[in-house]
Short mmCIF file of C-alpha atoms and ligand atoms in Angstrom, two decimals:
data_model
loop_
_atom_site.label_atom_id
_atom_site.label_comp_id
_atom_site.label_asym_id
_atom_site.label_seq_id
_atom_site.Cartn_x
_atom_site.Cartn_y
_atom_site.Cartn_z
CA UNK A 1 98.93 150.34 96.58
CA UNK A 2 101.20 149.17 98.78
CA UNK A 3 101.44 145.22 98.46
CA UNK A 4 100.35 143.37 101.87
CA UNK A 5 102.36 140.59 103.66
CA UNK A 6 99.93 138.11 103.71
CA UNK A 7 100.66 135.19 106.40
CA UNK A 8 98.87 132.01 104.99
CA UNK A 9 98.94 129.40 107.51
CA UNK A 10 98.35 125.76 106.68
CA UNK A 11 98.44 121.74 108.07
CA UNK A 12 97.80 122.10 111.65
CA UNK A 13 96.91 119.78 114.67
CA UNK A 14 93.44 118.50 113.51
CA UNK A 15 92.20 115.83 111.80
CA UNK A 16 91.71 117.55 108.90
CA UNK A 17 95.53 118.07 108.43
CA UNK A 18 95.27 116.96 105.12
CA UNK A 19 91.98 118.94 104.42
CA UNK A 20 94.05 122.35 105.13
CA UNK A 21 97.02 121.54 102.83
CA UNK A 22 94.65 120.89 99.90
CA UNK A 23 92.51 124.17 100.55
CA UNK A 24 95.77 126.00 100.97
CA UNK A 25 97.23 125.60 98.07
CA UNK A 26 94.41 126.32 96.54
CA UNK A 27 94.02 129.65 97.51
CA UNK A 28 98.11 130.24 97.44
CA UNK A 29 98.13 129.64 93.24
CA UNK A 30 95.16 132.37 93.36
CA UNK A 31 96.20 135.24 95.46
CA UNK A 32 97.20 137.80 93.27
CA UNK A 33 100.93 138.41 94.01
CA UNK A 34 100.82 141.68 92.53
CA UNK A 35 98.75 142.76 95.82
CA UNK A 36 100.49 140.27 98.56
CA UNK A 37 104.08 139.73 99.57
CA UNK A 38 102.75 136.00 100.79
CA UNK A 39 104.58 134.67 103.84
CA UNK A 40 103.55 130.41 104.36
CA UNK A 41 103.64 128.93 107.64
CA UNK A 42 103.07 125.09 107.76
CA UNK A 43 102.38 123.24 111.43
CA UNK A 44 103.18 119.99 111.32
CA UNK A 45 100.47 117.32 112.99
CA UNK A 46 102.67 117.72 115.81
CA UNK A 47 102.22 121.45 116.13
CA UNK A 48 105.85 122.53 115.20
CA UNK A 49 105.15 126.04 113.19
CA UNK A 50 107.67 125.81 110.19
CA UNK A 51 108.16 128.79 107.50
CA UNK A 52 108.02 127.50 103.90
CA UNK A 53 109.48 129.07 101.03
CA UNK A 54 109.11 125.85 98.97
CA UNK A 55 106.64 124.95 95.86
CA UNK A 56 103.20 125.52 96.20
CA UNK A 57 103.40 121.94 94.50
CA UNK A 58 105.16 120.26 97.11
CA UNK A 59 102.23 121.22 100.03
CA UNK A 60 99.05 118.92 98.94
CA UNK A 61 101.29 115.70 98.84
CA UNK A 62 103.18 117.04 102.76
CA UNK A 63 106.77 117.00 101.59
CA UNK A 64 106.63 120.67 101.86
CA UNK A 65 107.83 119.59 105.76
CA UNK A 66 110.78 117.71 104.60
CA UNK A 67 111.61 121.05 101.60
CA UNK A 68 111.13 123.76 104.72
CA UNK A 69 113.80 121.42 107.33
CA UNK A 70 116.35 121.36 104.56
CA UNK A 71 116.16 124.51 103.51
CA UNK A 72 117.48 125.94 107.00
CA UNK A 73 119.88 122.89 107.82
CA UNK A 74 121.95 124.25 104.85
CA UNK A 75 122.13 127.11 106.47
CA UNK A 76 123.01 126.15 109.74
CA UNK A 77 119.93 126.22 111.94
CA UNK A 78 116.57 124.72 112.55
CA UNK A 79 113.54 125.59 111.10
CA UNK A 80 111.99 127.07 114.07
CA UNK A 81 109.86 130.04 114.96
CA UNK A 82 108.37 132.75 116.83
CA UNK A 83 105.54 134.98 116.66
CA UNK A 84 106.36 138.07 117.82
CA UNK A 85 103.57 140.64 119.43
CA UNK A 86 105.51 143.99 118.66
CA UNK A 87 102.89 146.81 118.28
CA UNK A 88 103.67 147.97 114.32
CA UNK A 89 106.31 145.56 114.05
CA UNK A 90 104.29 142.30 115.00
CA UNK A 91 105.05 139.48 112.32
CA UNK A 92 107.52 136.49 112.83
CA UNK A 93 111.16 135.89 113.98
CA UNK A 94 113.09 133.07 112.34
CA UNK A 95 115.04 131.52 115.18
CA UNK A 96 118.72 131.48 114.38
CA UNK A 97 118.29 132.94 111.07
CA UNK A 98 118.97 136.85 111.52
CA UNK A 99 115.39 137.92 109.89
CA UNK A 100 112.19 138.78 111.27
CA UNK A 101 109.26 139.44 108.88
CA UNK A 102 106.40 141.85 109.59
CA UNK A 103 102.69 140.50 108.94
CA UNK A 104 99.93 142.41 107.90
CA UNK A 105 96.90 139.88 107.68
CA UNK A 106 97.29 136.34 108.91
CA UNK A 107 95.05 133.70 106.60
CA UNK A 108 94.72 130.87 109.27
CA UNK A 109 93.78 128.16 106.60
CA UNK A 110 93.14 125.69 109.14
CA UNK A 111 90.15 123.54 109.69
CA UNK A 112 88.74 122.02 113.30
CA UNK A 113 90.59 121.59 116.75
CA UNK A 114 93.25 124.46 116.78
CA UNK A 115 92.30 126.14 113.74
CA UNK A 116 89.06 126.72 113.90
CA UNK A 117 88.10 126.78 117.23
CA UNK A 118 89.35 130.13 118.35
CA UNK A 119 92.68 129.11 119.78
CA UNK A 120 94.88 130.44 117.09
CA UNK A 121 92.83 133.21 116.99
CA UNK A 122 93.20 134.49 120.42
CA UNK A 123 96.77 134.33 119.52
CA UNK A 124 96.55 136.56 116.57
CA UNK A 125 94.47 138.46 119.16
CA UNK A 126 97.70 138.85 121.47
CA UNK A 127 99.56 139.74 118.74
CA UNK A 128 97.44 142.49 117.65
CA UNK A 129 96.85 141.44 113.87
CA UNK A 130 94.17 141.16 111.77
CA UNK A 131 93.41 137.63 110.48
CA UNK A 132 90.71 136.11 108.29
CA UNK A 133 87.36 134.45 109.25
CA UNK A 134 85.67 134.36 112.68
CA UNK A 135 86.69 135.80 115.74
CA UNK A 136 87.82 134.14 119.11
CA UNK A 137 84.17 133.59 120.22
CA UNK A 138 82.12 132.86 116.95
CA UNK A 139 84.73 130.77 116.25
CA UNK A 140 85.05 128.15 119.64
CA UNK A 141 80.96 128.95 119.79
CA UNK A 142 80.52 127.75 116.10
CA UNK A 143 83.11 124.42 116.96
CA UNK A 144 81.41 123.80 120.25
CA UNK A 145 78.11 121.93 119.01
CA UNK A 146 76.34 121.40 122.49
CA UNK A 147 76.77 125.39 122.98
CA UNK A 148 76.04 126.63 119.58
CA UNK A 149 72.64 124.64 119.37
CA UNK A 150 71.86 126.14 123.03
CA UNK A 151 72.45 129.73 121.79
CA UNK A 152 70.52 129.00 118.82
CA UNK A 153 67.88 127.94 120.34
CA UNK A 154 67.29 130.74 122.89
CA UNK A 155 67.06 132.43 119.69
CA UNK A 156 64.09 130.36 118.30
CA UNK A 157 66.10 128.88 115.44
CA UNK A 158 65.01 125.46 114.20
CA UNK A 159 67.17 122.68 115.29
CA UNK A 160 66.53 118.33 115.89
CA UNK A 161 65.94 117.21 119.08
CA UNK A 162 68.99 117.25 120.74
CA UNK A 163 70.71 116.21 124.37
CA UNK A 164 74.33 117.08 125.70
CA UNK A 165 75.72 114.18 128.13
CA UNK A 166 79.19 114.79 129.41
CA UNK A 167 81.18 111.09 129.44
CA UNK A 168 82.28 111.22 133.04
CA UNK A 169 78.94 111.13 134.43
CA UNK A 170 77.76 108.60 131.94
CA UNK A 171 80.58 106.60 132.94
CA UNK A 172 79.40 106.86 136.44
CA UNK A 173 75.42 106.47 135.79
CA UNK A 174 75.45 104.62 132.58
CA UNK A 175 71.95 102.89 132.98
CA UNK A 176 69.83 106.03 133.80
CA UNK A 177 71.45 107.97 131.00
CA UNK A 178 70.66 105.30 128.46
CA UNK A 179 67.03 105.04 130.11
CA UNK A 180 66.61 108.39 130.08
CA UNK A 181 68.55 108.95 126.41
CA UNK A 182 65.84 106.09 125.17
CA UNK A 183 62.64 107.82 126.75
CA UNK A 184 63.14 110.65 125.09
CA UNK A 185 64.47 109.66 121.76
CA UNK A 186 63.65 107.19 119.02
CA UNK A 187 66.25 104.68 116.98
CA UNK A 188 68.18 105.26 115.19
CA UNK A 189 69.97 107.89 117.03
CA UNK A 190 72.98 110.35 115.92
CA UNK A 191 75.56 110.48 118.98
CA UNK A 192 78.54 112.83 118.21
CA UNK A 193 81.75 114.41 120.13
CA UNK A 194 80.60 117.82 120.84
CA UNK A 195 84.07 119.60 119.30
CA UNK A 196 84.76 117.52 116.24
CA UNK A 197 84.48 118.12 112.46
CA UNK A 198 84.52 115.76 109.05
CA UNK A 199 82.59 113.17 110.87
CA UNK A 200 85.01 111.95 113.18
CA UNK A 201 83.69 109.95 116.09
CA UNK A 202 79.72 110.23 115.35
CA UNK A 203 78.06 107.49 114.21
CA UNK A 204 74.01 106.40 113.99
CA UNK A 205 72.62 103.90 116.44
CA UNK A 206 69.86 101.85 115.66
CA UNK A 207 69.31 99.71 118.76
CA UNK A 208 70.88 100.00 122.56
CA UNK A 209 73.61 98.29 121.87
CA UNK A 210 74.78 100.42 119.17
CA UNK A 211 73.96 103.66 121.33
CA UNK A 212 76.69 102.48 123.97
CA UNK A 213 79.29 101.75 121.14
CA UNK A 214 78.59 105.18 119.98
CA UNK A 215 78.85 107.03 122.72
CA UNK A 216 81.82 105.24 123.67
CA UNK A 217 83.01 105.76 120.48
CA UNK A 218 82.27 110.05 120.81
CA UNK A 219 83.97 109.86 124.11
CA UNK A 220 87.18 109.12 122.53
CA UNK A 221 87.18 112.76 121.09
CA UNK A 222 85.46 114.81 123.76
CA UNK A 223 84.32 114.76 127.09
CA UNK A 224 80.92 116.46 126.05
CA UNK A 225 78.69 114.18 124.20
CA UNK A 226 75.73 115.56 121.71
CA UNK A 227 72.58 112.96 121.47
CA UNK A 228 70.56 114.22 118.48
CA UNK A 229 66.76 112.85 117.04
CA UNK A 230 67.97 111.57 113.16
CA UNK A 231 66.13 113.64 110.46
CA UNK A 232 65.17 112.13 107.43
CA UNK A 233 65.94 115.07 104.97
CA UNK A 234 68.14 116.91 102.08
CA UNK A 235 71.07 118.28 103.28
CA UNK A 236 71.43 121.49 102.10
CA UNK A 237 74.13 124.23 103.24
CA UNK A 238 74.86 128.38 102.49
CA UNK A 239 77.69 130.20 102.21
CA UNK A 240 77.56 133.58 103.76
CA UNK A 241 80.10 136.50 103.48
CA UNK A 242 80.82 139.70 105.39
CA UNK A 243 81.42 141.32 108.73
CA UNK A 244 78.31 143.84 110.02
CA UNK A 245 76.27 143.03 107.06
CA UNK A 246 76.83 139.75 105.53
CA UNK A 247 75.72 138.61 102.31
CA UNK A 248 74.74 134.63 101.57
CA UNK A 249 74.94 132.67 98.43
CA UNK A 250 72.45 131.04 96.89
CA UNK A 251 71.80 127.39 98.70
CA UNK A 252 73.35 124.23 97.58
CA UNK A 253 72.57 120.70 98.08
CA UNK A 254 74.65 117.55 98.94
CA UNK A 255 73.59 114.26 98.32
CA UNK A 256 75.77 111.66 100.34
CA UNK A 257 76.36 108.09 98.66
CA UNK A 258 76.40 106.44 102.08
CA UNK A 259 73.89 106.36 104.84
CA UNK A 260 74.80 109.53 105.80
CA UNK A 261 77.74 112.32 105.17
CA UNK A 262 80.11 110.11 106.94
CA UNK A 263 84.49 110.67 106.89
CA UNK A 264 84.78 107.79 104.14
CA UNK A 265 81.75 109.88 102.19
CA UNK A 266 83.79 113.20 102.68
CA UNK A 267 86.89 112.28 101.85
CA UNK A 268 87.37 108.76 100.58
CA UNK A 269 84.71 107.72 98.64
CA UNK A 270 83.95 110.26 95.68
CA UNK A 271 80.56 109.60 94.97
CA UNK A 272 78.90 112.43 96.87
CA UNK A 273 76.44 114.46 94.50
CA UNK A 274 76.94 118.41 94.66
CA UNK A 275 73.77 120.26 93.18
CA UNK A 276 74.69 123.93 92.95
CA UNK A 277 72.34 125.54 93.32
CA UNK A 278 69.94 123.89 94.93
CA UNK A 279 66.40 122.80 93.18
CA UNK A 280 64.45 124.49 95.70
CA UNK A 281 61.25 126.81 95.69
CA UNK A 282 61.85 130.22 96.32
CA UNK A 283 60.12 130.40 99.70
CA UNK A 284 62.45 127.82 100.88
CA UNK A 285 65.32 129.47 99.17
CA UNK A 286 64.78 132.60 100.85
CA UNK A 287 64.32 130.60 103.70
CA UNK A 288 66.98 128.80 103.71
CA UNK A 289 69.45 132.41 102.87
CA UNK A 290 67.90 134.57 105.68
CA UNK A 291 68.25 132.13 108.15
CA UNK A 292 71.94 131.73 107.48
CA UNK A 293 72.46 135.34 108.17
CA UNK A 294 70.54 135.05 111.15
CA UNK A 295 72.43 132.41 112.26
CA UNK A 296 75.39 134.15 111.42
CA UNK A 297 74.92 136.95 113.04
CA UNK A 298 73.61 135.07 116.49
CA UNK A 299 76.71 133.64 117.10
CA UNK A 300 78.61 136.81 115.99
CA UNK A 301 80.95 135.10 113.15
CA UNK A 302 82.90 137.37 110.84
CA UNK A 303 84.61 137.30 107.24
CA UNK A 304 83.03 134.01 106.33
CA UNK A 305 80.90 130.55 107.50
CA UNK A 306 79.01 127.68 105.75
CA UNK A 307 75.94 127.06 107.25
CA UNK A 308 74.48 123.50 107.09
CA UNK A 309 70.93 122.92 107.19
CA UNK A 310 68.42 119.75 106.87
CA UNK A 311 65.19 120.37 105.43
CA UNK A 312 62.71 117.44 106.63
CA UNK A 313 61.33 115.36 103.52
CA UNK A 314 57.77 114.69 105.82
CA UNK A 315 57.02 118.04 106.84
CA UNK A 316 59.15 120.33 104.50
CA UNK A 317 60.66 121.99 108.05
CA UNK A 318 63.97 123.75 107.93
CA UNK A 319 66.47 122.74 110.19
CA UNK A 320 69.60 124.05 111.15
CA UNK A 321 72.61 121.54 111.31
CA UNK A 322 75.58 123.03 112.46
CA UNK A 323 78.32 126.36 111.34
CA UNK A 324 81.59 126.30 110.33
CA UNK A 325 83.57 129.00 110.21
CA UNK A 326 87.23 127.75 108.30
CA UNK A 327 85.04 125.71 105.31
CA UNK A 328 86.98 123.53 103.04
CA UNK A 329 88.21 126.36 101.10
CA UNK A 330 89.38 124.49 97.39
CA UNK A 331 88.54 125.49 94.19
CA UNK A 332 86.00 123.16 93.81
CA UNK A 333 84.85 123.24 97.76
CA UNK A 334 81.24 123.79 98.11
CA UNK A 335 82.23 127.65 99.84
CA UNK A 336 83.89 128.67 96.85
CA UNK A 337 81.30 127.44 94.95
CA UNK A 338 78.46 128.44 96.47
CA UNK A 339 79.86 131.88 96.33
CA UNK A 340 80.14 131.72 92.30
CA UNK A 341 76.14 131.19 92.27
CA UNK A 342 76.16 135.41 93.68
CA UNK A 343 78.77 136.10 91.35
CA UNK A 344 81.94 136.19 93.32
CA UNK A 345 84.92 134.22 91.67
CA UNK A 346 87.42 132.43 93.83
CA UNK A 347 90.07 135.27 93.32
CA UNK A 348 87.79 138.15 94.47
CA UNK A 349 86.36 136.06 97.23
CA UNK A 350 89.96 136.21 98.45
CA UNK A 351 90.51 139.40 98.47
CA UNK A 352 87.49 140.51 100.11
CA UNK A 353 88.13 137.68 103.03
CA UNK A 354 91.52 139.58 103.77
CA UNK A 355 89.81 143.14 103.23
CA UNK A 356 87.20 141.97 105.56
CA UNK A 357 89.73 140.94 108.20
CA UNK A 358 91.52 144.47 107.87
CA UNK A 359 88.42 146.46 108.44
CA UNK A 360 87.20 144.18 111.46
CA UNK A 361 90.71 145.42 113.08
CA UNK A 362 90.63 148.70 112.22
CA UNK A 363 86.91 148.82 113.75
CA UNK A 364 88.10 147.51 116.69
CA UNK A 365 91.38 149.73 117.01
CA UNK A 366 89.74 152.97 115.98
N1 ADP B 401 70.30 114.88 113.40
C1 ADP B 401 70.82 114.39 112.46
N2 ADP B 401 70.15 113.46 111.49
C2 ADP B 401 70.27 112.50 109.92
N3 ADP B 401 71.73 113.24 109.82
C3 ADP B 401 72.71 113.48 110.35
C4 ADP B 401 72.42 114.41 111.98
N4 ADP B 401 73.11 114.68 111.92
C5 ADP B 401 74.30 114.76 111.32
N5 ADP B 401 73.99 114.21 110.32
C6 ADP B 401 75.01 113.09 109.14
O1 ADP B 401 76.15 113.59 109.52
C7 ADP B 401 77.18 114.36 108.68
C8 ADP B 401 78.02 115.26 109.61
O2 ADP B 401 77.37 115.55 111.23
P1 ADP B 401 77.43 117.22 111.35
O3 ADP B 401 76.81 117.44 112.35
O4 ADP B 401 77.65 118.18 110.37
O5 ADP B 401 78.82 116.99 111.98
P2 ADP B 401 80.54 117.23 111.08
O6 ADP B 401 81.33 118.86 112.13
O7 ADP B 401 81.30 116.63 111.61
O8 ADP B 401 80.28 117.63 109.75
C9 ADP B 401 75.77 115.13 108.46
O9 ADP B 401 76.53 115.96 107.06
C10 ADP B 401 74.67 114.51 107.59
O10 ADP B 401 75.11 113.41 106.92
MG1 MG B 402 78.55 118.68 108.54
#
């Protein structure tokens, strides 16, 4: 079979830039070089795209950026590139170099805003190139916690009780909005920016003073804020893979070492416990797997997603928390680890994702 030209994109403008570097380096190390010609593009935190042809080991530490610039400066031009949306020749042009690279598939290893939220997916649609993961709609809906909750609620998926407020409206009518929240929710109350990830901007408010501070802090990240009842429960995740007939992994459990799974606990403390697969009854396992697939289909996901749940301790209710369309993807991340529970190893997972991207593209274009 002819080798495929795969463009792996990493970095990006979101707060999850560093996580993306780790995921991408891991993917690049595992991709079969006999099957794929790999073209690597890094996006800086400022949003500049750079072709990267240096060693994989210089990606995680951030050195890739300097190396990408140096190699081009030697040749006397800046490392700027542009996408080339030209039918069969779709690909990238290295400006200043007399060079184009044809692209067969894009693997955007980007988390959070401008990577997982449909924006870059829109660019790939315009280029008419297959890409790994969810399409424009599923990406943006899953990214927006307020919209995702509303859609899933319409289909009867159990979730924590929630409300959505607009930050601007809150500024104009603070007293009434606070009263309304207090009439409907008991402290502690979770406050989240609608569009973020990695727990950024999320706080748990224990009283009115904290609630006000939490809203102010979430308001720094988004104009839309989600208010949620606190669920006392276990945190369970499930990995889903596929297009029209998705499959689900066995569920896994996360046991945060902090009061909740906040940014520090996720990326700094290193003391979170992961139980893969989770210790659940057969019924619970099946319920989680089936709900994960149902949620995946409702949001029209393709490729992959990690679907996150709570199991409420007092009631055993299974509640959906959120869907991540480009979850952490290092070899030891939850998504690949969960896929192993159904016999899909890391290298095979990458192959399957690339095939799914092409399959979806061909279906749409035939
Ligand atoms: N309603 C809730 N009740 C209890 N804990 C919650 C609730 N919502 C979020 N959390 C905690 O906060 C973490 C981050 O929230 P989440 O909605 O998953 O945001 P992110 O997209 O940033 O991961 C969760 O993993 C969980 O530990
Ligand atoms: Mg989460």
